């Protein structure tokens, strides 16, 4: 008696782990979330796809919010943060989807094209960068309205002030007070914004 094994070819397309690596590096955590969620949908794991989106949004906020909190005097190579979140995304894909990706490909399943991966990456990058640039431009414009700055001491401690609200003489007196109380020390550069209440 002859036995036949019926192997069904998957109808959906997926992103291969290398495509997710490239897409994440180019497009950021949002692009990673989209690519990974699309794979979960192809594997009929819709609940995991929703969770992936939630995690991707949280990671995006944490990563790019954290970048703004890094002091200017701390020098981090430009590629280090994208490499870290890309490596984490790649590990998660291997851990949660590695077997499904292999099974999909072994049974003749198709992959999304590299063009689609690049397009998703660029869209993810744009969605992430546009609000950040808008915030940076708005905060820079509002901080420069009527503002002037003076530096003091070896460490170039900086006092920013609104020249329409407080005089330069008053700012110099405040700086003298900071120097006498050692708030303006020779260890860390301080930045202060003075404004009359």
PDB file of N, CA, C and O in Angstrom, residues 62-107:
ATOM      1  N   UNK A  62      10.917  54.945  23.795  1.00  0.00           N
ATOM      2  CA  UNK A  62      12.014  54.842  24.758  1.00  0.00           C
ATOM      3  C   UNK A  62      13.358  55.154  24.101  1.00  0.00           C
ATOM      4  O   UNK A  62      14.162  55.930  24.632  1.00  0.00           O
ATOM      5  N   UNK A  63      13.603  54.567  22.917  1.00  0.00           N
ATOM      6  CA  UNK A  63      14.897  54.764  22.246  1.00  0.00           C
ATOM      7  C   UNK A  63      15.089  56.231  21.868  1.00  0.00           C
ATOM      8  O   UNK A  63      16.109  56.846  22.202  1.00  0.00           O
ATOM      9  N   UNK A  64      14.109  56.805  21.183  1.00  0.00           N
ATOM     10  CA  UNK A  64      14.317  58.165  20.703  1.00  0.00           C
ATOM     11  C   UNK A  64      14.137  59.198  21.803  1.00  0.00           C
ATOM     12  O   UNK A  64      14.753  60.260  21.764  1.00  0.00           O
ATOM     13  N   UNK A  65      13.332  58.888  22.816  1.00  0.00           N
ATOM     14  CA  UNK A  65      13.272  59.761  23.989  1.00  0.00           C
ATOM     15  C   UNK A  65      14.573  59.725  24.753  1.00  0.00           C
ATOM     16  O   UNK A  65      15.071  60.745  25.230  1.00  0.00           O
ATOM     17  N   UNK A  66      15.161  58.532  24.868  1.00  0.00           N
ATOM     18  CA  UNK A  66      16.438  58.376  25.561  1.00  0.00           C
ATOM     19  C   UNK A  66      17.577  59.076  24.859  1.00  0.00           C
ATOM     20  O   UNK A  66      18.483  59.606  25.500  1.00  0.00           O
ATOM     21  N   UNK A  67      17.531  59.105  23.540  1.00  0.00           N
ATOM     22  CA  UNK A  67      18.589  59.784  22.771  1.00  0.00           C
ATOM     23  C   UNK A  67      18.615  61.271  23.118  1.00  0.00           C
ATOM     24  O   UNK A  67      19.685  61.870  23.230  1.00  0.00           O
ATOM     25  N   UNK A  68      17.437  61.876  23.340  1.00  0.00           N
ATOM     26  CA  UNK A  68      17.398  63.295  23.696  1.00  0.00           C
ATOM     27  C   UNK A  68      17.917  63.546  25.106  1.00  0.00           C
ATOM     28  O   UNK A  68      18.313  64.656  25.435  1.00  0.00           O
ATOM     29  N   UNK A  69      17.914  62.515  25.951  1.00  0.00           N
ATOM     30  CA  UNK A  69      18.378  62.684  27.329  1.00  0.00           C
ATOM     31  C   UNK A  69      19.883  62.511  27.481  1.00  0.00           C
ATOM     32  O   UNK A  69      20.431  62.813  28.537  1.00  0.00           O
ATOM     33  N   UNK A  70      20.548  62.016  26.445  1.00  0.00           N
ATOM     34  CA  UNK A  70      21.996  61.837  26.517  1.00  0.00           C
ATOM     35  C   UNK A  70      22.650  63.212  26.463  1.00  0.00           C
ATOM     36  O   UNK A  70      22.392  63.994  25.548  1.00  0.00           O
ATOM     37  N   UNK A  71      23.481  63.531  27.449  1.00  0.00           N
ATOM     38  CA  UNK A  71      24.137  64.848  27.448  1.00  0.00           C
ATOM     39  C   UNK A  71      25.021  65.033  26.211  1.00  0.00           C
ATOM     40  O   UNK A  71      25.533  64.071  25.648  1.00  0.00           O
ATOM     41  N   UNK A  72      25.189  66.290  25.824  1.00  0.00           N
ATOM     42  CA  UNK A  72      25.989  66.610  24.639  1.00  0.00           C
ATOM     43  C   UNK A  72      27.450  66.211  24.783  1.00  0.00           C
ATOM     44  O   UNK A  72      28.109  65.917  23.803  1.00  0.00           O
ATOM     45  N   UNK A  73      27.955  66.200  26.030  1.00  0.00           N
ATOM     46  CA  UNK A  73      29.370  65.888  26.210  1.00  0.00           C
ATOM     47  C   UNK A  73      29.654  64.388  26.190  1.00  0.00           C
ATOM     48  O   UNK A  73      30.799  63.976  26.210  1.00  0.00           O
ATOM     49  N   UNK A  74      28.604  63.553  26.135  1.00  0.00           N
ATOM     50  CA  UNK A  74      28.781  62.100  26.025  1.00  0.00           C
ATOM     51  C   UNK A  74      28.773  61.745  24.541  1.00  0.00           C
ATOM     52  O   UNK A  74      27.794  61.983  23.842  1.00  0.00           O
ATOM     53  N   UNK A  75      29.865  61.199  24.080  1.00  0.00           N
ATOM     54  CA  UNK A  75      29.996  60.865  22.658  1.00  0.00           C
ATOM     55  C   UNK A  75      29.729  59.377  22.452  1.00  0.00           C
ATOM     56  O   UNK A  75      30.458  58.530  22.963  1.00  0.00           O
ATOM     57  N   UNK A  76      28.665  59.073  21.708  1.00  0.00           N
ATOM     58  CA  UNK A  76      28.313  57.695  21.361  1.00  0.00           C
ATOM     59  C   UNK A  76      28.374  57.598  19.840  1.00  0.00           C
ATOM     60  O   UNK A  76      27.799  58.440  19.152  1.00  0.00           O
ATOM     61  N   UNK A  77      29.052  56.590  19.292  1.00  0.00           N
ATOM     62  CA  UNK A  77      29.090  56.448  17.830  1.00  0.00           C
ATOM     63  C   UNK A  77      27.668  56.361  17.259  1.00  0.00           C
ATOM     64  O   UNK A  77      26.789  55.736  17.851  1.00  0.00           O
ATOM     65  N   UNK A  78      27.459  56.986  16.115  1.00  0.00           N
ATOM     66  CA  UNK A  78      26.127  57.077  15.514  1.00  0.00           C
ATOM     67  C   UNK A  78      25.471  55.723  15.271  1.00  0.00           C
ATOM     68  O   UNK A  78      24.263  55.597  15.361  1.00  0.00           O
ATOM     69  N   UNK A  79      26.247  54.704  14.953  1.00  0.00           N
ATOM     70  CA  UNK A  79      25.676  53.412  14.586  1.00  0.00           C
ATOM     71  C   UNK A  79      25.375  52.522  15.787  1.00  0.00           C
ATOM     72  O   UNK A  79      24.697  51.509  15.635  1.00  0.00           O
ATOM     73  N   UNK A  80      25.842  52.864  16.973  1.00  0.00           N
ATOM     74  CA  UNK A  80      25.743  51.927  18.099  1.00  0.00           C
ATOM     75  C   UNK A  80      24.297  51.676  18.520  1.00  0.00           C
ATOM     76  O   UNK A  80      23.908  50.531  18.755  1.00  0.00           O
ATOM     77  N   UNK A  81      23.476  52.698  18.611  1.00  0.00           N
ATOM     78  CA  UNK A  81      22.087  52.507  19.049  1.00  0.00           C
ATOM     79  C   UNK A  81      21.297  51.714  18.009  1.00  0.00           C
ATOM     80  O   UNK A  81      20.616  50.741  18.361  1.00  0.00           O
ATOM     81  N   UNK A  82      21.372  52.056  16.697  1.00  0.00           N
ATOM     82  CA  UNK A  82      20.675  51.210  15.715  1.00  0.00           C
ATOM     83  C   UNK A  82      21.169  49.764  15.707  1.00  0.00           C
ATOM     84  O   UNK A  82      20.372  48.836  15.538  1.00  0.00           O
ATOM     85  N   UNK A  83      22.466  49.561  15.909  1.00  0.00           N
ATOM     86  CA  UNK A  83      22.979  48.188  15.949  1.00  0.00           C
ATOM     87  C   UNK A  83      22.422  47.416  17.140  1.00  0.00           C
ATOM     88  O   UNK A  83      22.110  46.226  17.021  1.00  0.00           O
ATOM     89  N   UNK A  84      22.255  48.088  18.266  1.00  0.00           N
ATOM     90  CA  UNK A  84      21.728  47.416  19.453  1.00  0.00           C
ATOM     91  C   UNK A  84      20.288  46.990  19.230  1.00  0.00           C
ATOM     92  O   UNK A  84      19.931  45.822  19.448  1.00  0.00           O
ATOM     93  N   UNK A  85      19.412  47.939  18.794  1.00  0.00           N
ATOM     94  CA  UNK A  85      18.010  47.521  18.632  1.00  0.00           C
ATOM     95  C   UNK A  85      17.829  46.583  17.447  1.00  0.00           C
ATOM     96  O   UNK A  85      16.925  45.746  17.442  1.00  0.00           O
ATOM     97  N   UNK A  86      18.705  46.653  16.453  1.00  0.00           N
ATOM     98  CA  UNK A  86      18.635  45.708  15.335  1.00  0.00           C
ATOM     99  C   UNK A  86      19.018  44.303  15.788  1.00  0.00           C
ATOM    100  O   UNK A  86      18.355  43.324  15.429  1.00  0.00           O
ATOM    101  N   UNK A  87      20.063  44.205  16.590  1.00  0.00           N
ATOM    102  CA  UNK A  87      20.482  42.893  17.103  1.00  0.00           C
ATOM    103  C   UNK A  87      19.406  42.285  17.992  1.00  0.00           C
ATOM    104  O   UNK A  87      19.132  41.078  17.921  1.00  0.00           O
ATOM    105  N   UNK A  88      18.766  43.109  18.807  1.00  0.00           N
ATOM    106  CA  UNK A  88      17.682  42.604  19.659  1.00  0.00           C
ATOM    107  C   UNK A  88      16.517  42.115  18.815  1.00  0.00           C
ATOM    108  O   UNK A  88      15.959  41.034  19.066  1.00  0.00           O
ATOM    109  N   UNK A  89      16.139  42.885  17.790  1.00  0.00           N
ATOM    110  CA  UNK A  89      15.038  42.469  16.909  1.00  0.00           C
ATOM    111  C   UNK A  89      15.381  41.165  16.199  1.00  0.00           C
ATOM    112  O   UNK A  89      14.536  40.268  16.090  1.00  0.00           O
ATOM    113  N   UNK A  90      16.612  41.044  15.731  1.00  0.00           N
ATOM    114  CA  UNK A  90      17.038  39.825  15.040  1.00  0.00           C
ATOM    115  C   UNK A  90      16.966  38.613  15.969  1.00  0.00           C
ATOM    116  O   UNK A  90      16.491  37.546  15.582  1.00  0.00           O
ATOM    117  N   UNK A  91      17.421  38.793  17.211  1.00  0.00           N
ATOM    118  CA  UNK A  91      17.348  37.710  18.188  1.00  0.00           C
ATOM    119  C   UNK A  91      15.888  37.309  18.429  1.00  0.00           C
ATOM    120  O   UNK A  91      15.565  36.118  18.486  1.00  0.00           O
ATOM    121  N   UNK A  92      15.003  38.293  18.594  1.00  0.00           N
ATOM    122  CA  UNK A  92      13.593  37.997  18.848  1.00  0.00           C
ATOM    123  C   UNK A  92      12.957  37.263  17.665  1.00  0.00           C
ATOM    124  O   UNK A  92      12.147  36.347  17.854  1.00  0.00           O
ATOM    125  N   UNK A  93      13.321  37.650  16.443  1.00  0.00           N
ATOM    126  CA  UNK A  93      12.808  36.949  15.263  1.00  0.00           C
ATOM    127  C   UNK A  93      13.284  35.507  15.274  1.00  0.00           C
ATOM    128  O   UNK A  93      12.496  34.584  15.033  1.00  0.00           O
ATOM    129  N   UNK A  94      14.555  35.299  15.546  1.00  0.00           N
ATOM    130  CA  UNK A  94      15.085  33.936  15.601  1.00  0.00           C
ATOM    131  C   UNK A  94      14.382  33.109  16.672  1.00  0.00           C
ATOM    132  O   UNK A  94      14.039  31.944  16.450  1.00  0.00           O
ATOM    133  N   UNK A  95      14.154  33.711  17.822  1.00  0.00           N
ATOM    134  CA  UNK A  95      13.564  33.006  18.950  1.00  0.00           C
ATOM    135  C   UNK A  95      12.080  32.689  18.722  1.00  0.00           C
ATOM    136  O   UNK A  95      11.635  31.578  18.964  1.00  0.00           O
ATOM    137  N   UNK A  96      11.315  33.693  18.269  1.00  0.00           N
ATOM    138  CA  UNK A  96       9.867  33.523  18.171  1.00  0.00           C
ATOM    139  C   UNK A  96       9.376  33.069  16.800  1.00  0.00           C
ATOM    140  O   UNK A  96       8.270  32.549  16.687  1.00  0.00           O
ATOM    141  N   UNK A  97      10.175  33.288  15.741  1.00  0.00           N
ATOM    142  CA  UNK A  97       9.702  32.963  14.402  1.00  0.00           C
ATOM    143  C   UNK A  97      10.642  32.066  13.614  1.00  0.00           C
ATOM    144  O   UNK A  97      10.301  31.661  12.502  1.00  0.00           O
ATOM    145  N   UNK A  98      11.800  31.772  14.149  1.00  0.00           N
ATOM    146  CA  UNK A  98      12.807  31.018  13.405  1.00  0.00           C
ATOM    147  C   UNK A  98      12.294  29.708  12.837  1.00  0.00           C
ATOM    148  O   UNK A  98      12.481  29.413  11.646  1.00  0.00           O
ATOM    149  N   UNK A  99      11.621  28.901  13.651  1.00  0.00           N
ATOM    150  CA  UNK A  99      11.098  27.614  13.169  1.00  0.00           C
ATOM    151  C   UNK A  99       9.998  27.811  12.138  1.00  0.00           C
ATOM    152  O   UNK A  99       9.953  27.092  11.132  1.00  0.00           O
ATOM    153  N   UNK A 100       9.125  28.785  12.365  1.00  0.00           N
ATOM    154  CA  UNK A 100       8.044  29.043  11.404  1.00  0.00           C
ATOM    155  C   UNK A 100       8.590  29.532  10.058  1.00  0.00           C
ATOM    156  O   UNK A 100       8.072  29.171   9.004  1.00  0.00           O
ATOM    157  N   UNK A 101       9.627  30.370  10.105  1.00  0.00           N
ATOM    158  CA  UNK A 101      10.233  30.854   8.857  1.00  0.00           C
ATOM    159  C   UNK A 101      10.833  29.681   8.086  1.00  0.00           C
ATOM    160  O   UNK A 101      10.621  29.547   6.880  1.00  0.00           O
ATOM    161  N   UNK A 102      11.576  28.826   8.790  1.00  0.00           N
ATOM    162  CA  UNK A 102      12.184  27.654   8.133  1.00  0.00           C
ATOM    163  C   UNK A 102      11.118  26.734   7.556  1.00  0.00           C
ATOM    164  O   UNK A 102      11.236  26.271   6.413  1.00  0.00           O
ATOM    165  N   UNK A 103      10.056  26.462   8.322  1.00  0.00           N
ATOM    166  CA  UNK A 103       8.980  25.587   7.844  1.00  0.00           C
ATOM    167  C   UNK A 103       8.282  26.201   6.634  1.00  0.00           C
ATOM    168  O   UNK A 103       7.943  25.494   5.673  1.00  0.00           O
ATOM    169  N   UNK A 104       8.078  27.517   6.669  1.00  0.00           N
ATOM    170  CA  UNK A 104       7.440  28.219   5.553  1.00  0.00           C
ATOM    171  C   UNK A 104       8.269  28.061   4.280  1.00  0.00           C
ATOM    172  O   UNK A 104       7.741  27.745   3.214  1.00  0.00           O
ATOM    173  N   UNK A 105       9.571  28.273   4.393  1.00  0.00           N
ATOM    174  CA  UNK A 105      10.450  28.181   3.224  1.00  0.00           C
ATOM    175  C   UNK A 105      10.600  26.738   2.747  1.00  0.00           C
ATOM    176  O   UNK A 105      10.620  26.481   1.535  1.00  0.00           O
ATOM    177  N   UNK A 106      10.688  25.790   3.694  1.00  0.00           N
ATOM    178  CA  UNK A 106      10.824  24.372   3.325  1.00  0.00           C
ATOM    179  C   UNK A 106       9.602  23.849   2.587  1.00  0.00           C
ATOM    180  O   UNK A 106       9.715  22.952   1.748  1.00  0.00           O
ATOM    181  N   UNK A 107       8.435  24.412   2.898  1.00  0.00           N
ATOM    182  CA  UNK A 107       7.213  23.945   2.228  1.00  0.00           C
ATOM    183  C   UNK A 107       6.893  24.759   0.980  1.00  0.00           C
ATOM    184  O   UNK A 107       5.803  24.658   0.425  1.00  0.00           O
TER     185      UNK A 107
END
